[in-house]
Short mmCIF file of C-alpha atoms in Angstrom, two decimals:
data_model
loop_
_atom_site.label_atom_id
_atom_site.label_comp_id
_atom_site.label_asym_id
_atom_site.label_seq_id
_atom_site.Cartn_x
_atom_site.Cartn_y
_atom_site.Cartn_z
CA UNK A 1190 -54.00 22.61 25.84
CA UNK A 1191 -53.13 21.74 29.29
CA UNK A 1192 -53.57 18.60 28.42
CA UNK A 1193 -50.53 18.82 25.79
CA UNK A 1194 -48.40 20.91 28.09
CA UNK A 1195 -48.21 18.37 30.62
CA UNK A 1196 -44.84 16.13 30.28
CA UNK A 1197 -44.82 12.71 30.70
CA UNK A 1198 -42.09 10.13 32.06
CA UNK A 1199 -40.25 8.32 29.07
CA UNK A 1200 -37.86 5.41 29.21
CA UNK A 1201 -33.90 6.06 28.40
CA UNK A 1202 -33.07 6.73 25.30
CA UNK A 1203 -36.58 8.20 23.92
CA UNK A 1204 -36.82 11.82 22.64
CA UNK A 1205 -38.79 14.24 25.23
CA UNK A 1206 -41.44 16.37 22.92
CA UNK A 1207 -43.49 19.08 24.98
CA UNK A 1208 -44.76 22.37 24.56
CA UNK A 1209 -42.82 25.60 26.14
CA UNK A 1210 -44.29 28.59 27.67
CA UNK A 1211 -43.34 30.59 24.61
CA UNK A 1212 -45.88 28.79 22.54
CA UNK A 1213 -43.38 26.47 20.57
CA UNK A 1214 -42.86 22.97 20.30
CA UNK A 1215 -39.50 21.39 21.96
CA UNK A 1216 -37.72 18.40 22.03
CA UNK A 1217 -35.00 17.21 24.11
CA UNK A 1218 -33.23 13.57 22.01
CA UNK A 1219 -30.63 12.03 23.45
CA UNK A 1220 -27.38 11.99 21.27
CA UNK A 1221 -25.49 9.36 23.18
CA UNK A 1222 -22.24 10.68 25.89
CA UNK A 1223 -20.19 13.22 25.86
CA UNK A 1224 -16.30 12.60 27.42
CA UNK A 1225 -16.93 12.99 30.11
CA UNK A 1226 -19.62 9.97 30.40
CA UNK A 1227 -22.65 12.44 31.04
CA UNK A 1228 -25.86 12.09 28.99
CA UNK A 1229 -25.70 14.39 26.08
CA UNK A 1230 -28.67 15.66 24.78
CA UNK A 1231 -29.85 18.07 21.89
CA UNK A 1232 -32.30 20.49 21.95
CA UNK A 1233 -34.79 21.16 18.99
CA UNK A 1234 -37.63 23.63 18.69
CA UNK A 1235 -40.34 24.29 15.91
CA UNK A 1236 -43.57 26.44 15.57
CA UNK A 1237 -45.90 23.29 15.26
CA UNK A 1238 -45.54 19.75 16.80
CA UNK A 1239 -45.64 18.40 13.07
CA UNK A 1240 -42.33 19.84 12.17
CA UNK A 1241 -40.88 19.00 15.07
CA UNK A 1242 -41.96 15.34 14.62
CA UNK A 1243 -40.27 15.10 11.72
CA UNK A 1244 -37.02 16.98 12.87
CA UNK A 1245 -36.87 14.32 15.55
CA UNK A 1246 -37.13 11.37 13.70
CA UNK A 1247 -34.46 12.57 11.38
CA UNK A 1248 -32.07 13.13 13.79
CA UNK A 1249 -33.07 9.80 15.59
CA UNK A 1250 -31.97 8.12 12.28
CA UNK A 1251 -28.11 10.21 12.20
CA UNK A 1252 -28.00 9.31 15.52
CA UNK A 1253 -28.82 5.70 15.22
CA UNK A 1254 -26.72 5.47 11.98
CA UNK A 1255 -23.58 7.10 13.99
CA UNK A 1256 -23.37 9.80 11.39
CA UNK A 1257 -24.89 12.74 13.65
CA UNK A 1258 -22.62 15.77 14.52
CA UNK A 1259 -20.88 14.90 17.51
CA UNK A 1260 -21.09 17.57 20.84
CA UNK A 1261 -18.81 20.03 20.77
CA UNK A 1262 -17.69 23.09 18.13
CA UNK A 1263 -17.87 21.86 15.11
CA UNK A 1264 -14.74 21.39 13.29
CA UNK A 1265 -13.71 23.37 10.12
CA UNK A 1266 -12.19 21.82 7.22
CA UNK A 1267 -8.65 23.36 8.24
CA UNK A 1268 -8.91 22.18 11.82
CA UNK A 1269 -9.73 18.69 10.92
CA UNK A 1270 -7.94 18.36 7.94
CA UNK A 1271 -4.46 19.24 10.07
CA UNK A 1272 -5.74 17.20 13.05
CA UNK A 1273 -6.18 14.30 10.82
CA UNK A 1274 -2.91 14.55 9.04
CA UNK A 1275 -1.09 14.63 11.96
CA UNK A 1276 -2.50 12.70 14.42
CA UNK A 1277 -4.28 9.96 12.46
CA UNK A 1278 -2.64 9.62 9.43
CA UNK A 1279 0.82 9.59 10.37
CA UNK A 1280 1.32 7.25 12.90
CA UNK A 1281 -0.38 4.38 10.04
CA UNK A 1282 0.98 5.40 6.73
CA UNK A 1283 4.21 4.92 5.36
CA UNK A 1284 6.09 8.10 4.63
CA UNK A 1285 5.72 8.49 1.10
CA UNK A 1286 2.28 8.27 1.57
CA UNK A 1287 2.40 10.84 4.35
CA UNK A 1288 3.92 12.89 2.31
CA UNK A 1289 1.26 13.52 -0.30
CA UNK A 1290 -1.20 13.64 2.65
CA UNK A 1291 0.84 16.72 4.27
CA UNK A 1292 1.16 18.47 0.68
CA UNK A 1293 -2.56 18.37 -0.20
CA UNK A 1294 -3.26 19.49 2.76
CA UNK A 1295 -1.19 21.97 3.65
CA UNK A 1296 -0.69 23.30 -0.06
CA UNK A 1297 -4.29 23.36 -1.66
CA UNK A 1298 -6.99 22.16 0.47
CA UNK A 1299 -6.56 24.58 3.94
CA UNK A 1300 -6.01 27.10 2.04
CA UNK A 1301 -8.67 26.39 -0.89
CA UNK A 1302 -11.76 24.88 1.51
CA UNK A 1303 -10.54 25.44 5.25
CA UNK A 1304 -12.73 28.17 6.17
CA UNK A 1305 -15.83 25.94 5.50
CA UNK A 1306 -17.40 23.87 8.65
CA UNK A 1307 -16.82 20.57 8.04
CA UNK A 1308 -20.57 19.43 8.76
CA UNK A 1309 -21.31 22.21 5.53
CA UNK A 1310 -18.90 21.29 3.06
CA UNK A 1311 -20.50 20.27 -0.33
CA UNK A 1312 -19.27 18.77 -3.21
CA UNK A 1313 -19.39 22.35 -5.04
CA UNK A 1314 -16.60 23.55 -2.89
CA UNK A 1315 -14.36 20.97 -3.69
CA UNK A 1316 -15.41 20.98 -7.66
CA UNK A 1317 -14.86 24.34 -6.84
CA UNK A 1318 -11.31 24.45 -5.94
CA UNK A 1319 -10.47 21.76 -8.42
CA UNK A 1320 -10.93 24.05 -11.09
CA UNK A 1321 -9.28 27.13 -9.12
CA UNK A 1322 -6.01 24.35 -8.92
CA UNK A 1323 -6.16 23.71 -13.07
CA UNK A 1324 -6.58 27.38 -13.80
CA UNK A 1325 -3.70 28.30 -11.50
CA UNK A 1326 -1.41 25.63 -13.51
CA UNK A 1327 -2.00 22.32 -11.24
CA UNK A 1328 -1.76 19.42 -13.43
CA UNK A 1329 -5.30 16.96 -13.40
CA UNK A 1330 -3.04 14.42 -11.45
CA UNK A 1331 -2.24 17.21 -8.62
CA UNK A 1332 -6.04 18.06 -8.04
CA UNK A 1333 -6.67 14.04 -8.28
CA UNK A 1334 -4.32 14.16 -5.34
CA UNK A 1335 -6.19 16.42 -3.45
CA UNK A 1336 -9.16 15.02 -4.15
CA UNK A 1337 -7.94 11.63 -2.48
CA UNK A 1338 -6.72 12.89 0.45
CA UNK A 1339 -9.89 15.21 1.29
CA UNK A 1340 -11.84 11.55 0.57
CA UNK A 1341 -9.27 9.61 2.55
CA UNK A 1342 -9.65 12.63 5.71
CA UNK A 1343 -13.57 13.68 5.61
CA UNK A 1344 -14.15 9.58 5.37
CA UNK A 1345 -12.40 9.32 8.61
CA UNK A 1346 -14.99 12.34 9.73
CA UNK A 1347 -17.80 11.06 8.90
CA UNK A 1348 -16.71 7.34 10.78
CA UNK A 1349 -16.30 9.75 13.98
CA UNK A 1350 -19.71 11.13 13.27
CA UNK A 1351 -18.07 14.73 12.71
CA UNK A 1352 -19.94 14.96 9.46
CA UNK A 1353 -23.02 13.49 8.16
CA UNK A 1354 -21.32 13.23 4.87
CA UNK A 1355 -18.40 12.59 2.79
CA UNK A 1356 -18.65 15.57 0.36
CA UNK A 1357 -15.31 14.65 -1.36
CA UNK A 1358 -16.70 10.99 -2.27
CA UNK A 1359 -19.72 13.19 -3.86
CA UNK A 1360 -17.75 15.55 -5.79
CA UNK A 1361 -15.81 15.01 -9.45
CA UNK A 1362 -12.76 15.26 -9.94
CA UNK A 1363 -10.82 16.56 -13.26
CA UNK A 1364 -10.33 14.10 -15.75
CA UNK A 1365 -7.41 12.68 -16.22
CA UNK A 1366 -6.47 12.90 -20.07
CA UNK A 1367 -4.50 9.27 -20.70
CA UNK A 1368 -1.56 10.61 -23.34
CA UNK A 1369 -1.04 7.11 -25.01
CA UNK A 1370 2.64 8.07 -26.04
CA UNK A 1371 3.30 9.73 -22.64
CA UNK A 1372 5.38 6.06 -21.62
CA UNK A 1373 7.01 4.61 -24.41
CA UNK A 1374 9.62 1.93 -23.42
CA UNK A 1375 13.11 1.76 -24.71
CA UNK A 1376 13.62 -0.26 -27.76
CA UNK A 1377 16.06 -3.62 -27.78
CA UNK A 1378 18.60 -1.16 -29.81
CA UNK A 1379 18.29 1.82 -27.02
CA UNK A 1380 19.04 -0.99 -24.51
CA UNK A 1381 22.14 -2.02 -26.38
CA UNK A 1382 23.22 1.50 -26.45
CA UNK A 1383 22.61 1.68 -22.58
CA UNK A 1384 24.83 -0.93 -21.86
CA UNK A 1385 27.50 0.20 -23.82
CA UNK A 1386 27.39 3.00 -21.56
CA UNK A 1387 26.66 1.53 -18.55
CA UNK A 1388 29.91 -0.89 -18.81
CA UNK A 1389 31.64 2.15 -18.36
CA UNK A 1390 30.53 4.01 -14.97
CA UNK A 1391 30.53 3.06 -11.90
CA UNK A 1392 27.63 1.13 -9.74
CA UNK A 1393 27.19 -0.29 -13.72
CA UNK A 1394 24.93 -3.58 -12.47
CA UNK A 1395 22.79 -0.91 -10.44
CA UNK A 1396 20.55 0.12 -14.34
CA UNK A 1397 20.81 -3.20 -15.64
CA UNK A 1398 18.31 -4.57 -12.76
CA UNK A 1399 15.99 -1.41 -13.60
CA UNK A 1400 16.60 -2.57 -17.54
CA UNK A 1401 16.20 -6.22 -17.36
CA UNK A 1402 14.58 -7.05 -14.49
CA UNK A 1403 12.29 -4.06 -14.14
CA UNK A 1404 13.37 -3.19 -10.08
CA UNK A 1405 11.99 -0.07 -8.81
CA UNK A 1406 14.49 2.57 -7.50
CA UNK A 1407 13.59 2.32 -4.05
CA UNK A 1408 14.01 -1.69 -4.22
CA UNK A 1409 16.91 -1.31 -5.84
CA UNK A 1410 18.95 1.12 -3.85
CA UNK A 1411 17.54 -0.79 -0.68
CA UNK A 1412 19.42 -4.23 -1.66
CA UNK A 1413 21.77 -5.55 0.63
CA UNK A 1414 24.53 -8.18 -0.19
CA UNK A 1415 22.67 -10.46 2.13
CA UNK A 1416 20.09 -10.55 -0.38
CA UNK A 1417 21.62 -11.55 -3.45
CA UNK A 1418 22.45 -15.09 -3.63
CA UNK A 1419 25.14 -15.21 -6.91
CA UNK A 1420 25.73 -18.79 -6.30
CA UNK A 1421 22.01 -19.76 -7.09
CA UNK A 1422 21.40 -16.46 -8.99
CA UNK A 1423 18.71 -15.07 -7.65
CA UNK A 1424 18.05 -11.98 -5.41
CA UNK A 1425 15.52 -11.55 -2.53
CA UNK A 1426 13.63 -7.69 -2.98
CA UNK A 1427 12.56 -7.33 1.18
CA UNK A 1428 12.96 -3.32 1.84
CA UNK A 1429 12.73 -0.04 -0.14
CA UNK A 1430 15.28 2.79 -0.04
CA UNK A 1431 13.42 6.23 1.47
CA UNK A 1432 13.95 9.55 -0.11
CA UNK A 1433 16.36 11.27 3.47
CA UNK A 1434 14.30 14.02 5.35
CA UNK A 1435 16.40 16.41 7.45
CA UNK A 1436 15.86 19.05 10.15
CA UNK A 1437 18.32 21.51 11.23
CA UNK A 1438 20.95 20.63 13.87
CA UNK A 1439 22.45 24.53 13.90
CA UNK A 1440 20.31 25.14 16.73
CA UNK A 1441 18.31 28.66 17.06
CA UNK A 1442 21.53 29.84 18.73
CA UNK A 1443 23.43 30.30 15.25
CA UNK A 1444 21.18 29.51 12.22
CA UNK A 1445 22.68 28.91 9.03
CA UNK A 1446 20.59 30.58 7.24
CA UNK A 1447 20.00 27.28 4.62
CA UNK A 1448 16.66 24.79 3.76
CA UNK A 1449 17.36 22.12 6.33
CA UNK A 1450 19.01 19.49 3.62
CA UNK A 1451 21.91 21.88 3.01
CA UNK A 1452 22.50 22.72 6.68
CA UNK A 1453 26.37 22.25 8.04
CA UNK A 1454 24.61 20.23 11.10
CA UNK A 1455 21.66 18.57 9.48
CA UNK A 1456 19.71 15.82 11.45
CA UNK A 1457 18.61 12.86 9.54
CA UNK A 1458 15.00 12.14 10.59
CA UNK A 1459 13.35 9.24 8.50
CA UNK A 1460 14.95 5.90 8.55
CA UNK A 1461 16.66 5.13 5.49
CA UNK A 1462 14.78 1.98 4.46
CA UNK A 1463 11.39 0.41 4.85
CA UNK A 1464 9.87 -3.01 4.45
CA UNK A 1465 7.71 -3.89 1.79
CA UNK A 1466 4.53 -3.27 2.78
CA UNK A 1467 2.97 -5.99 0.14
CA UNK A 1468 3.68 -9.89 -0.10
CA UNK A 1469 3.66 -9.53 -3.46
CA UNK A 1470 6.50 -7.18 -3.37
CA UNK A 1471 8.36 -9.04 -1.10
CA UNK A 1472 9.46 -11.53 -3.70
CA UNK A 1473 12.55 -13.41 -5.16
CA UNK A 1474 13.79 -12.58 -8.66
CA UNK A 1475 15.68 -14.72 -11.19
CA UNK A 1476 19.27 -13.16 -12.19
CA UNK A 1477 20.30 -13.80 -16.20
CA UNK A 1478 23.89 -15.38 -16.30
CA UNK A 1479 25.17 -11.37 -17.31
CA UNK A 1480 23.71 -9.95 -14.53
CA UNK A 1481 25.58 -12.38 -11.88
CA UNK A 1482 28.56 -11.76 -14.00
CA UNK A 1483 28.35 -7.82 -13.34
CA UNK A 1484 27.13 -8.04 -9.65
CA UNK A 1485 30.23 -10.48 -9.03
CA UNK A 1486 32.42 -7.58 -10.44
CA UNK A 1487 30.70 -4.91 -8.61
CA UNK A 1488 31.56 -6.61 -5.33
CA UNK A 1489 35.23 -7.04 -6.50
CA UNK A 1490 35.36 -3.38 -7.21
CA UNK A 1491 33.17 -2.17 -3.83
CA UNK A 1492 35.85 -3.82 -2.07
CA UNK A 1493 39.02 -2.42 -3.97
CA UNK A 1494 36.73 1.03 -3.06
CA UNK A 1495 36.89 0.37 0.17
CA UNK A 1496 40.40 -0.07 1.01
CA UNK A 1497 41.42 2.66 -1.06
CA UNK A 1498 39.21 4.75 0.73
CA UNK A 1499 40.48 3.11 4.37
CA UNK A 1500 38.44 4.66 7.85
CA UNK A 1501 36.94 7.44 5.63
CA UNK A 1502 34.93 4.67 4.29
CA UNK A 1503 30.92 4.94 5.59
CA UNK A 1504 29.91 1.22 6.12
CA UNK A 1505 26.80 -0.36 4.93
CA UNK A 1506 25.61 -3.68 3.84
CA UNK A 1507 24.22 -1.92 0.86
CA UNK A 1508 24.98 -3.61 -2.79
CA UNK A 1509 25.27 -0.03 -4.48
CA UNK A 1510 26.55 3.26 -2.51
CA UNK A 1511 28.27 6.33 -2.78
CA UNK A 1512 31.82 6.36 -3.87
CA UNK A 1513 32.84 6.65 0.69
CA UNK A 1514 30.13 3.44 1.44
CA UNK A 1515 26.30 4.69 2.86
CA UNK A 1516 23.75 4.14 0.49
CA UNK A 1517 22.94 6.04 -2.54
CA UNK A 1518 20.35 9.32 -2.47
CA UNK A 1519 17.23 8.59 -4.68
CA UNK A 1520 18.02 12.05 -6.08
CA UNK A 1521 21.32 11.29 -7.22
CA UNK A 1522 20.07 8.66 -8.62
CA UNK A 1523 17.99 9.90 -10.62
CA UNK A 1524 20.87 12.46 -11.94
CA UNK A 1525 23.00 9.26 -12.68
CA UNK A 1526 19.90 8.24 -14.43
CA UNK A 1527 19.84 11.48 -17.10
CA UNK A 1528 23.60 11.72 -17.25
CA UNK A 1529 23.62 8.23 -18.51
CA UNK A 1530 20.82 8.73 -21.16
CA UNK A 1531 22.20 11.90 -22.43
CA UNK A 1532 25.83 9.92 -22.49
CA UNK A 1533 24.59 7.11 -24.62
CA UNK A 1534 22.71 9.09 -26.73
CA UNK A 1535 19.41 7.69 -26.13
CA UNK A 1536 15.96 10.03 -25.76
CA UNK A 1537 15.00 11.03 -22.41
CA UNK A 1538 12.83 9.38 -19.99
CA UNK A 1539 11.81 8.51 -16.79
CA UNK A 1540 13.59 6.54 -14.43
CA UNK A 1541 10.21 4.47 -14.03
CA UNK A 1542 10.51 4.25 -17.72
CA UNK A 1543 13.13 1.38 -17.42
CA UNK A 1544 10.64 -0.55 -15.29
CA UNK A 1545 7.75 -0.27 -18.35
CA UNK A 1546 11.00 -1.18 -20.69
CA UNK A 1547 11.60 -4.56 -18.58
CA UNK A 1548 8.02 -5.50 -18.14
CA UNK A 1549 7.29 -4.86 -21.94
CA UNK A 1550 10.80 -7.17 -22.85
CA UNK A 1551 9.06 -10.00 -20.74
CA UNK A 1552 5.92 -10.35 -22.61
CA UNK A 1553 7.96 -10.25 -26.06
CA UNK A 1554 9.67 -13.43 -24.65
CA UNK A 1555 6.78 -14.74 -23.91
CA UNK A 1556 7.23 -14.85 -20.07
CA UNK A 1557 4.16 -16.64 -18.77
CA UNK A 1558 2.02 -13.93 -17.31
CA UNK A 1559 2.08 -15.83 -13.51
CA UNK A 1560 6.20 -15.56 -13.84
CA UNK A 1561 5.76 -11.51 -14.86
CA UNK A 1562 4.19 -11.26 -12.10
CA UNK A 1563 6.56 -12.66 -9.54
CA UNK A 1564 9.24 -10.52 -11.42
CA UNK A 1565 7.54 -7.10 -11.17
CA UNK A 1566 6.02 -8.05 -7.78
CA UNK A 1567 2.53 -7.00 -8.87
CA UNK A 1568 -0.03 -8.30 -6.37
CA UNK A 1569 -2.60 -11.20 -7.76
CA UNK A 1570 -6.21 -8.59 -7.71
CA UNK A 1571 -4.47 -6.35 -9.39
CA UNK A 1572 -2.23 -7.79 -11.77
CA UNK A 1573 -4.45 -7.66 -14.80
CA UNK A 1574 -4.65 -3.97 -14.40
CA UNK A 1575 -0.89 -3.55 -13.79
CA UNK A 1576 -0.03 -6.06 -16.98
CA UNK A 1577 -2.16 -3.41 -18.94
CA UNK A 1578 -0.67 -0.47 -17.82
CA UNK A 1579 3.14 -1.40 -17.95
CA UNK A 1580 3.27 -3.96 -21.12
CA UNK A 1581 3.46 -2.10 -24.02
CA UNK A 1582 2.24 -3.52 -27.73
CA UNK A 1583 5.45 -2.85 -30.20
CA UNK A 1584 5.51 -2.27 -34.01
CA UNK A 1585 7.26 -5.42 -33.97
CA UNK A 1586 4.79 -7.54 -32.01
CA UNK A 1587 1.95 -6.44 -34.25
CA UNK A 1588 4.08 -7.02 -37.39
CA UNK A 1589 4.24 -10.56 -35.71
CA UNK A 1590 0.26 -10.61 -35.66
CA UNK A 1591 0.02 -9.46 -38.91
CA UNK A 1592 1.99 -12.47 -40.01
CA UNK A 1593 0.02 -15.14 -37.98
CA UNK A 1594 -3.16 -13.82 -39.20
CA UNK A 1595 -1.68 -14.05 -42.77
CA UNK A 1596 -0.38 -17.99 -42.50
CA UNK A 1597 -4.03 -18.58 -40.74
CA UNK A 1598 -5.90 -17.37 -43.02
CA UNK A 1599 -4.05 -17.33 -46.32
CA UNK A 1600 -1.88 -20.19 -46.10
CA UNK A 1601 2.36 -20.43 -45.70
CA UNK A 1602 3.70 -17.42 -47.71
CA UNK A 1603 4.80 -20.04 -50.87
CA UNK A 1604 1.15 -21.20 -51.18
CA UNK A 1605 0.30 -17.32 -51.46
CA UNK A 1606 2.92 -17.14 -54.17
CA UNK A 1607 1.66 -19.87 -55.93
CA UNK A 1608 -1.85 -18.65 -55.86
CA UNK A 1609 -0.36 -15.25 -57.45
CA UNK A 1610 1.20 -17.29 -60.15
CA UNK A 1611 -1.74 -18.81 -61.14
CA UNK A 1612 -3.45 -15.39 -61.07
CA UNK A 1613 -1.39 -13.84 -63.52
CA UNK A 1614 -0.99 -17.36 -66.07
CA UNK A 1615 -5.34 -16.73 -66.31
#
């Protein structure tokens, strides 16, 4: 016994296993540094030298795999999950993107999972709180949300050796019914009827580019007139229009009393366009003789707009603003969007709905898949996928199917006549 009691000099880095005055097994592995650049080591003890053996080695292969716990408190769920949002995600992601971050977080999965420690989350927590989401009226797409962003965050734990594992990439989220007649794009005669409508409002050219060319709202209401090019009709897409994000600018002095986006003194605090993030999106688009036609008149009537409105008008480069100059609001937009449907008489839809309508028009042309592309600024991995998503098969292009097959199979429709003919005479 003495024998085993006695400790022995090891080299750096190897695990210290001895027996203690109390009769137990201990072990002293070192873990690495801590901040402060001292040795950090951690202690284990078990009744026989067997399980401690095995303790070791297991935490010998966390450590040397980088995903052992880290020295320190552990974290909970709520204090990394809000540490992560703030400090790690936002400085890298656009805002949009931040934005569904911040809402997942702050919303459902602090309040749903924060209690747990972070190193003793399992996937049953978050299947968990899925289901507590659905039952409390979340849509499948909210708690697919949340599921992302706890992947996206406990990832980044698990990289920083916080965790051991990434319970969120374990766990299942909701399934996402696909309702097949949830998009249904706007037929040729709905279009028709849009445009009789559209000839007669203002900013008119703005919904033809969603219609025709399939431009997303932010792309749109972030053109400038230095990127259209009417003499070789074509535009350049380089920058996306951001939804505005205020703060108060009443001071604590004399609140108003309002949210901060109806406050006398609100501060604008996100810039009001981006750049594209992708190449693909940062693309140049063909403009159909019409189109140049209308965007040549919408200049023409920007700048009769402009003197009428002399130094109350707000100026901006921007092809399509508010009736004083500064660029359009995404939500009034969107209102322009439903006033116009309900004015023309066509069915309700999406804004995004236009974009499905332009990509679907395209393929009915017979647009060479390459040239959609370029048009909808869909990136080359993922193309296939987006082409399946956004064109739409219409009654008329299987009708057209239905015909080919019948000339390839049956013969030109007289030959078929003839056969019938002959049918009948026998």
């Amino acid at each position: 016994m003495a024998e085993e009691k006695k400790r022995t000099r090891r080299a750096n880095g190897e695990s210290a296993i001895y027996l203690g005055k109390d009769e137990r097994w201990h072990a002293r592995v070192p873990m690495g540094y801590k901040d402060d650049g001292t040795p950090y080591r951690r202690h284990l003890t078990r009744p026989t030298r067997k399980e401690l053996v095995d303790e070791v080695r297991r935490l010998e292969k966390q450590r040397d795999e980088g995903s052992a716990r880290q020295p320190g408190k552990p974290w909970t769920v709520a204090k990394w999950l809000e540490h992560w949002v703030q400090n790690i995600a936002k400085p890298v992601v656009s805002e949009n993107t931040y934005d569904g971050y911040e809402v997942a977080v702050r919303v459902h999965l602090v309040p749903g999972i924060g209690r747990h420690r972070i190193d003793r989350l399992e996937p049953e927590h978050l299947e968990s709180l899925y289901r507590r989401m659905q039952s409390a009226g979340s849509k499948a797409g909210t708690a697919h949300q949340a599921h992302r962003t706890a992947r996206t965050a406990l990832g980044e734990a698990v990289r920083r050796g916080h965790a051991a594992k990434n319970a969120a990439a374990l766990a299942k989220p909701p399934r996402m019914e696909e309702d097949e007649n949830e998009v249904e794009p706007y037929s040729v005669d709905e279009v028709q009827s849009l445009l009789l409508e559209v000839n007669k409002r203002r900013n008119s050219a703005r919904w033809m580019l969603a219609l025709a060319l399939g431009l997303r709202q932010g792309e749109t209401l972030g053109l400038r007139w230095s990127d259209v090019d009417l003499g070789n009709e074509y535009l350049k897409l380089r920058r996306n229009r951001l939804r505005p994000k205020y703060e108060h600018g009443c001071g604590e002095a004399a609140p108003c009393g309002r949210k901060a986006g109806y406050c006398p003194a609100r501060v604008q605090v996100r810039r009001e366009t981006k750049n594209t993030k992708s190449r693909a999106g940062r693309r140049a688009v063909p403009l159909p003789g019409p189109l140049v036609v209308m965007l040549r008149s919408h200049r023409e009537a920007q700048a009769r707009e402009r003197a009428a409105a002399g130094n109350l008008w707000s100026e901006s480069e921007y092809v399509f603003t508010k009736p004083l100059g500064g660029p359009l609001s995404p939500n009034t937009d969107y209102h322009d969007w439903k006033r116009l449907l309900e004015d023309a008489g066509v069915r309700d839809g999406r804004l995004h709905d236009a974009r499905h309508t332009a990509g679907t028009v395209l393929m009915l042309l017979g647009v060479p898949d390459r040239v959609i592309d370029q048009i909808m600024g869909w990136e080359p991995g993922g193309a296939a996928r987006m082409r399946a998503r956004y064109l739409h098969v219409t009654d008329p292009m299987l009708k057209e199917a239905a015909r080919k097959i019948e000339r390839a199979i049956w013969g030109a429709p007289e030959n078929l006549a003839v056969d019938k003919d002959q049918d009948n005479e026998a």
